[in-house]
Tab-separated table of C-alpha atoms in Angstrom:
chain	number	residue	atom	x	y	z
A	682	MET	CA	-10.704	207.149	60.950
A	683	ILE	CA	-12.283	208.425	63.886
A	684	SER	CA	-15.520	209.684	61.612
A	685	LYS	CA	-15.747	206.410	60.302
A	686	VAL	CA	-15.874	204.687	63.529
A	687	ARG	CA	-18.611	207.002	64.383
A	688	GLY	CA	-20.794	206.560	61.427
A	689	HIS	CA	-20.566	202.663	61.938
A	690	VAL	CA	-21.499	203.079	65.601
A	691	LEU	CA	-23.874	205.599	65.109
A	692	PRO	CA	-25.261	206.194	61.818
A	693	ALA	CA	-26.846	209.494	60.814
A	694	SER	CA	-29.724	207.742	59.674
A	695	GLN	CA	-30.341	206.457	63.705
A	696	ARG	CA	-29.246	209.346	65.293
A	697	ARG	CA	-32.121	211.193	68.077
A	698	SER	CA	-31.945	214.703	67.570
A	699	LEU	CA	-30.590	217.034	70.705
A	700	HIS	CA	-34.161	217.933	71.199
A	701	GLU	CA	-35.485	214.414	70.975
A	702	LEU	CA	-33.016	213.748	73.709
A	703	THR	CA	-33.646	216.771	75.659
A	704	GLN	CA	-36.584	215.584	75.978
A	705	ASP	CA	-36.132	212.391	77.582
A	706	LEU	CA	-33.288	212.904	79.702
A	707	LEU	CA	-34.210	216.600	81.350
A	708	LEU	CA	-37.014	216.210	83.683
A	709	SER	CA	-36.879	220.137	83.302
A	710	SER	CA	-37.753	220.059	79.699
A	711	GLY	CA	-41.351	219.601	78.445
A	712	ASP	CA	-44.280	218.236	80.696
A	713	THR	CA	-42.226	218.778	83.743
A	714	THR	CA	-45.007	218.265	86.493
A	715	SER	CA	-45.888	214.768	84.925
A	716	LYS	CA	-41.972	213.843	84.405
A	717	ARG	CA	-41.022	214.479	88.088
A	718	SER	CA	-44.228	212.883	89.184
A	719	ALA	CA	-43.456	209.484	87.336
A	720	PHE	CA	-39.899	210.112	87.761
A	721	TRP	CA	-40.353	210.225	92.251
A	722	THR	CA	-42.744	207.557	92.281
A	723	MET	CA	-40.758	205.334	90.465
A	724	LEU	CA	-37.585	205.628	91.988
A	725	THR	CA	-39.520	204.893	95.207
A	726	LEU	CA	-40.893	201.716	94.404
A	727	SER	CA	-37.479	200.276	93.191
A	728	ALA	CA	-36.302	201.626	96.334
A	729	VAL	CA	-38.846	199.363	98.366
A	730	ILE	CA	-38.016	196.636	95.813
A	731	ALA	CA	-34.642	196.504	95.956
A	732	ALA	CA	-34.479	196.723	99.594
A	733	GLY	CA	-36.537	193.764	100.082
A	734	GLY	CA	-34.554	192.055	97.631
A	735	VAL	CA	-31.203	192.786	99.548
A	736	LEU	CA	-32.711	191.802	102.972
A	737	THR	CA	-34.111	188.688	101.911
A	738	ASP	CA	-31.089	188.375	99.547
A	739	SER	CA	-32.895	187.831	96.389
A	740	THR	CA	-31.158	188.341	93.623
A	741	ALA	CA	-34.033	188.048	91.321
A	742	THR	CA	-36.004	190.940	93.428
A	743	VAL	CA	-32.907	193.305	93.169
A	744	ILE	CA	-32.438	192.660	89.226
A	745	GLY	CA	-36.300	193.909	88.796
A	746	ALA	CA	-36.177	196.733	91.231
A	747	MET	CA	-32.865	197.941	88.904
A	748	ILE	CA	-34.815	197.384	85.877
A	749	ILE	CA	-37.711	199.693	86.590
A	750	ALA	CA	-35.395	202.424	88.788
A	751	PRO	CA	-35.058	205.535	86.653
A	752	LEU	CA	-32.268	206.941	88.270
A	753	SER	CA	-29.913	206.701	84.849
A	754	THR	CA	-31.836	209.863	83.079
A	755	PRO	CA	-31.176	212.492	85.321
A	756	ILE	CA	-27.472	210.585	85.170
A	757	MET	CA	-27.656	211.172	81.600
A	758	GLY	CA	-28.521	214.258	81.319
A	759	ILE	CA	-25.935	215.536	83.704
A	760	ALA	CA	-23.552	214.244	80.841
A	761	LEU	CA	-25.705	216.077	78.223
A	762	GLY	CA	-26.054	219.434	80.033
A	763	SER	CA	-22.057	218.827	80.440
A	764	VAL	CA	-21.459	218.781	77.119
A	765	GLN	CA	-23.711	221.803	76.246
A	766	ARG	CA	-22.039	223.534	79.511
A	767	ARG	CA	-25.730	224.256	80.404
A	768	ARG	CA	-27.443	223.631	84.080
A	769	THR	CA	-29.954	221.324	83.914
A	770	GLY	CA	-30.515	220.756	87.395
A	771	SER	CA	-30.180	217.030	86.673
A	772	ALA	CA	-27.207	217.082	89.323
A	773	MET	CA	-30.023	218.218	92.143
A	774	VAL	CA	-32.427	215.620	91.023
A	775	VAL	CA	-29.793	212.860	91.395
A	776	LEU	CA	-28.337	213.832	94.989
A	777	LEU	CA	-32.236	214.010	96.034
A	778	ALA	CA	-32.412	210.697	94.998
A	779	CYS	CA	-29.609	209.176	96.369
A	780	LEU	CA	-30.792	210.731	99.774
A	781	LEU	CA	-34.715	209.278	99.562
A	782	VAL	CA	-32.631	205.660	98.390
A	783	ILE	CA	-30.710	206.075	101.469
A	784	ALA	CA	-33.121	206.813	103.829
A	785	VAL	CA	-35.545	204.368	102.302
A	786	GLY	CA	-33.056	201.673	102.733
A	787	MET	CA	-32.106	202.896	106.255
A	788	VAL	CA	-35.737	202.095	107.030
A	789	MET	CA	-36.082	199.145	105.904
A	790	SER	CA	-32.832	197.648	107.944
A	791	VAL	CA	-34.928	197.905	111.354
A	792	ALA	CA	-36.461	194.443	110.175
A	793	LEU	CA	-32.858	192.926	110.732
A	794	PRO	CA	-32.056	191.380	114.203
A	795	SER	CA	-29.473	193.180	115.961
A	796	ASP	CA	-27.014	190.653	115.872
A	797	TYR	CA	-27.426	189.668	111.977
A	798	ASP	CA	-24.234	189.175	110.330
A	799	LEU	CA	-24.319	192.225	107.065
A	800	LEU	CA	-21.661	190.133	105.102
A	801	SER	CA	-23.368	187.071	105.467
A	802	ASN	CA	-25.711	188.020	103.157
A	803	SER	CA	-24.539	187.822	99.036
A	804	GLN	CA	-26.372	191.050	97.973
A	805	ILE	CA	-24.570	193.349	100.553
A	806	SER	CA	-21.331	191.571	100.504
A	807	SER	CA	-20.693	191.882	96.724
A	808	ARG	CA	-21.844	195.567	96.927
A	809	THR	CA	-19.534	196.654	99.551
A	810	SER	CA	-16.108	195.660	98.428
A	811	PRO	CA	-15.843	197.681	94.729
A	812	GLY	CA	-12.713	197.211	92.584
A	813	LEU	CA	-11.620	197.878	89.199
A	814	MET	CA	-13.220	195.532	87.566
A	815	ASP	CA	-16.407	197.063	88.771
A	816	LEU	CA	-15.092	199.994	87.113
A	817	ILE	CA	-14.239	198.653	83.799
A	818	ALA	CA	-17.746	197.073	83.606
A	819	ALA	CA	-19.720	200.536	84.059
A	820	LEU	CA	-17.732	202.331	81.721
A	821	ALA	CA	-18.722	199.781	79.048
A	822	THR	CA	-22.435	200.033	80.256
A	823	GLY	CA	-22.043	203.497	80.541
A	824	LEU	CA	-21.147	203.649	76.830
A	825	ALA	CA	-23.948	201.294	75.697
A	826	GLY	CA	-26.386	203.063	77.549
A	827	ALA	CA	-25.122	206.403	75.878
A	828	VAL	CA	-24.832	204.881	72.363
A	829	ALA	CA	-28.176	203.009	73.269
A	830	LEU	CA	-30.142	206.829	74.050
A	831	ALA	CA	-28.696	208.330	71.321
A	832	ARG	CA	-30.255	205.713	68.276
A	833	ARG	CA	-33.549	205.189	67.852
A	834	ASP	CA	-33.212	201.137	66.544
A	835	VAL	CA	-31.093	199.763	69.534
A	836	ALA	CA	-33.748	200.993	72.880
A	837	ALA	CA	-34.332	197.529	73.621
A	838	VAL	CA	-31.237	197.442	75.099
A	839	LEU	CA	-31.819	200.053	77.972
A	840	PRO	CA	-33.686	197.445	80.429
A	841	GLY	CA	-30.120	195.223	79.732
A	842	VAL	CA	-28.210	198.421	80.635
A	843	ALA	CA	-30.665	199.098	83.495
A	844	ILE	CA	-29.546	195.680	85.097
A	845	ALA	CA	-25.741	195.857	84.239
A	846	ILE	CA	-25.262	199.540	85.795
A	847	SER	CA	-25.767	198.995	89.521
A	848	LEU	CA	-27.242	202.264	90.563
A	849	VAL	CA	-30.255	202.064	93.120
A	850	PRO	CA	-28.815	198.393	94.751
A	851	PRO	CA	-25.507	200.181	96.015
A	852	LEU	CA	-27.658	202.843	97.620
A	853	VAL	CA	-29.509	200.977	99.401
A	854	VAL	CA	-26.952	198.895	101.106
A	855	ALA	CA	-25.473	201.767	101.724
A	856	GLY	CA	-28.538	202.832	103.980
A	857	VAL	CA	-28.965	199.090	105.399
A	858	CYS	CA	-25.248	199.475	106.883
A	859	LEU	CA	-26.196	203.127	107.851
A	860	GLY	CA	-28.768	201.918	109.816
A	861	LYS	CA	-26.734	198.839	111.201
A	862	LEU	CA	-24.189	201.325	112.257
A	863	SER	CA	-21.459	199.790	109.794
A	864	GLY	CA	-20.029	202.585	108.251
A	865	TRP	CA	-17.168	201.093	106.274
A	866	LEU	CA	-19.424	198.690	104.565
A	867	ALA	CA	-21.576	201.848	103.450
A	868	LEU	CA	-18.799	203.814	102.670
A	869	GLY	CA	-17.782	200.881	100.189
A	870	ALA	CA	-21.339	200.748	98.808
A	871	LEU	CA	-21.256	204.604	98.123
A	872	ALA	CA	-17.627	203.911	96.440
A	873	LEU	CA	-19.708	201.270	94.240
A	874	PHE	CA	-22.521	204.110	93.176
A	875	VAL	CA	-19.943	206.744	92.816
A	876	SER	CA	-18.004	205.115	90.408
A	877	ASN	CA	-20.576	203.812	88.850
A	878	LEU	CA	-22.321	207.322	88.341
A	879	PHE	CA	-19.007	208.561	87.206
A	880	SER	CA	-18.837	206.119	84.339
A	881	LEU	CA	-22.037	206.714	83.374
A	882	VAL	CA	-21.525	210.728	83.253
A	883	PHE	CA	-18.393	210.499	81.432
A	884	ALA	CA	-19.586	207.731	78.938
A	885	GLY	CA	-22.235	209.754	77.791
A	886	MET	CA	-20.374	212.945	77.328
A	887	VAL	CA	-17.910	211.098	75.518
A	888	VAL	CA	-20.772	209.846	73.159
A	889	PHE	CA	-23.245	212.606	73.187
A	890	ALA	CA	-19.980	215.076	72.063
A	891	SER	CA	-18.654	213.040	69.312
A	892	LEU	CA	-22.076	213.324	67.750
A	893	GLY	CA	-21.932	217.268	67.735
A	894	TYR	CA	-24.493	217.449	70.436
A	895	GLY	CA	-22.530	220.198	72.225
A	896	THR	CA	-20.926	221.905	69.125
A	897	GLU	CA	-22.603	225.388	68.935
A	898	ALA	CA	-21.470	225.554	72.815
A	899	ASP	CA	-17.764	224.651	71.897
A	900	LYS	CA	-17.582	227.072	69.889
A	901	ALA	CA	-19.090	229.885	71.705
A	902	ALA	CA	-16.907	228.627	74.885
A	903	ARG	CA	-13.675	226.640	74.513
A	904	ARG	CA	-12.129	227.187	77.627
A	905	PRO	CA	-15.389	226.037	79.340
A	906	ALA	CA	-15.582	222.738	77.476
A	907	ARG	CA	-11.560	222.010	78.085
A	908	ARG	CA	-12.695	222.540	82.104
A	909	ALA	CA	-15.904	220.329	82.098
A	910	TYR	CA	-13.592	217.014	80.705
A	911	ALA	CA	-10.363	218.120	83.067
A	912	ALA	CA	-13.300	218.013	85.694
A	913	MET	CA	-14.525	214.879	84.781
A	914	ALA	CA	-10.882	213.194	84.289
A	915	LEU	CA	-10.278	214.334	87.719
A	916	LEU	CA	-13.039	212.940	89.387
A	917	PHE	CA	-12.569	209.619	87.708
A	918	VAL	CA	-9.382	209.675	88.833
A	919	VAL	CA	-10.250	209.936	92.468
A	920	VAL	CA	-12.595	206.644	91.987
A	921	LEU	CA	-9.765	204.735	90.389
A	922	VAL	CA	-7.068	205.418	92.830
A	923	PRO	CA	-9.230	203.496	95.588
A	924	LEU	CA	-11.105	200.655	93.885
A	925	THR	CA	-7.576	199.931	92.651
A	926	ALA	CA	-6.039	199.774	95.813
A	927	ASN	CA	-8.948	197.744	96.873
A	928	THR	CA	-8.407	195.240	94.147
A	929	VAL	CA	-4.661	195.229	94.556
A	930	ALA	CA	-5.691	194.175	98.835
A	931	THR	CA	-8.118	191.694	97.257
A	932	LEU	CA	-6.116	189.487	95.280
A	933	LEU	CA	-3.085	189.789	98.174
A	934	LEU	CA	-5.920	188.895	100.492
A	935	ASN	CA	-7.201	185.853	98.491
A	936	ALA	CA	-3.447	184.611	97.794
A	937	TRP	CA	-3.099	184.724	101.677
A	938	THR	CA	-6.069	182.910	102.150
A	939	GLY	CA	-5.184	180.106	99.590
A	940	ARG	CA	-1.725	179.956	101.471
A	941	THR	CA	-3.214	179.694	104.589
A	942	LYS	CA	-5.664	176.793	103.261
A	943	ASP	CA	-2.443	174.739	102.305
A	944	VAL	CA	-0.755	175.276	105.396
A	945	ALA	CA	-3.749	174.340	107.339
A	946	GLU	CA	-4.339	170.860	104.836
A	947	GLN	CA	-0.536	170.081	105.809
A	948	TRP	CA	-1.473	170.756	109.688
A	949	LEU	CA	-4.468	168.235	109.888
A	950	ALA	CA	-2.653	165.747	107.464
A	951	ASP	CA	-1.918	163.259	109.994
A	952	GLU	CA	-4.926	162.899	111.838
A	953	PRO	CA	-7.796	160.432	110.351
A	954	ASP	CA	-10.526	161.951	108.174
A	955	ALA	CA	-9.606	165.330	109.327
A	956	SER	CA	-10.301	168.096	106.590
A	957	VAL	CA	-10.433	171.756	105.906
A	958	THR	CA	-13.979	173.078	104.656
A	959	SER	CA	-13.284	176.910	104.072
A	960	VAL	CA	-10.535	179.405	104.954
A	961	ASP	CA	-12.451	182.878	105.064
A	962	ALA	CA	-10.648	186.431	106.469
A	963	LYS	CA	-12.804	188.679	108.135
A	964	SER	CA	-11.712	191.889	109.732
A	965	ARG	CA	-8.301	191.347	109.357
A	966	THR	CA	-8.610	187.602	111.204
A	967	MET	CA	-8.382	184.396	109.083
A	968	TYR	CA	-10.405	182.049	109.845
A	969	ILE	CA	-10.110	178.205	109.629
A	970	HIS	CA	-13.361	175.895	109.236
A	971	VAL	CA	-12.173	172.184	109.780
A	972	ARG	CA	-14.047	169.151	110.252
A	973	THR	CA	-12.469	166.745	112.366
A	974	PRO	CA	-13.633	163.559	114.234
A	975	GLY	CA	-11.332	164.010	116.999
A	976	GLU	CA	-8.630	166.443	118.527
A	977	LEU	CA	-7.016	168.881	117.299
A	978	PRO	CA	-3.080	169.013	116.805
A	979	PRO	CA	-1.329	171.625	119.088
A	980	VAL	CA	-2.262	175.040	117.028
A	981	GLU	CA	1.441	176.649	117.724
A	982	SER	CA	2.584	174.146	115.045
A	983	LEU	CA	-0.052	175.623	112.534
A	984	LEU	CA	1.150	179.255	113.190
A	985	ASP	CA	4.642	177.668	113.093
A	986	ARG	CA	3.783	176.722	109.551
A	987	LEU	CA	2.272	180.230	108.680
A	988	GLU	CA	4.969	181.814	109.135
A	989	GLY	CA	6.863	183.198	106.464
A	990	ARG	CA	3.746	182.839	104.302
A	991	ILE	CA	1.172	185.433	105.193
A	992	PRO	CA	2.244	189.010	107.082
A	993	ASP	CA	3.496	188.782	110.398
A	994	GLY	CA	0.618	189.964	112.835
A	995	ILE	CA	-3.007	188.467	111.585
A	996	PRO	CA	-4.906	186.818	113.981
A	997	VAL	CA	-6.008	183.188	113.597
A	998	VAL	CA	-9.050	181.476	114.470
A	999	VAL	CA	-9.392	177.432	114.225
A	1000	ASP	CA	-13.495	176.823	113.762
A	1001	ALA	CA	-14.039	172.912	114.479
A	1002	SER	CA	-17.211	171.399	113.547
A	1003	ARG	CA	-17.707	170.417	116.970
A	1004	GLY	CA	-18.834	174.291	117.916
A	1005	ARG	CA	-15.669	174.652	119.472
A	1006	ARG	CA	-13.295	177.826	118.360
A	1007	ILE	CA	-9.747	178.016	119.261
A	1008	ASP	CA	-8.021	181.327	119.409
A	1009	ALA	CA	-4.830	180.282	118.205
A	1010	GLY	CA	-3.238	183.658	118.024
A	1011	LYS	CA	-1.114	186.027	115.693
A	1012	VAL	CA	1.271	184.950	112.973
A	1013	GLY	CA	4.625	185.440	114.102
A	1014	GLY	CA	3.766	186.872	117.564
């Protein structure tokens, strides 16, 4: 059954040879000087473009950086080398590439004002809180990329894979956040990159092994093969746990935000022309943005209504349309 599925997904007539894959994925094979020159030049340019797109909050510019970024090549080289059980130098290339991109982000972060709100930038906020769905999407994208590399007739989908798998932008965001001394945001961006990295390597190993690229190595060393897959599975779990926890926390936070908005609307129900424009949760604080032409009701009644709807101890801040900010206090406090 498995062989039939493999035959349909990766027909023998379209499979690329091991030599072809090696030439494409390993910078240490073939004309190494030209390969490395092209890799580092395109990586640096893609990092600068991505940084510019992040700092200007331009989705189109960030997508352009994804298309030309060559970082997926040595990452898939890690997968191929793992299947063959040989050192290719790809891991060191990836490590140095990550440091370069982060450094570019840090340098370009000096263009931001000192009081800049990083979370107000959608390119940053969308990459600093990864969840379980990010890992699932990255794994599917990694499988698509590995299949596209292994087949001769679907190479045209590789630009789409480059866009779908976010590699350079999270590293740039991590650099920008480090440049602004926001360590937790940088850690979130790094978690997104690491999840995408492991997904690419894991998917590549599965596809390349299923095609028999590592058959000779498997026969010669079965234990190392098992150890390689066990190590990848362990690393995958290490990434899976925090992303799952973050997903659960995000779902809970969304539920509490929705409840807070419902309670706030009830709180303003008797005030003519008053409305709740939005409710945001930042730094463990609920910010309720309201629009009202008159005075606000007592905030104590708002806190009383919130008891039992959201956890006790959460600070609540009311932002009125006329520039007033009221620190209502803590729920249940």
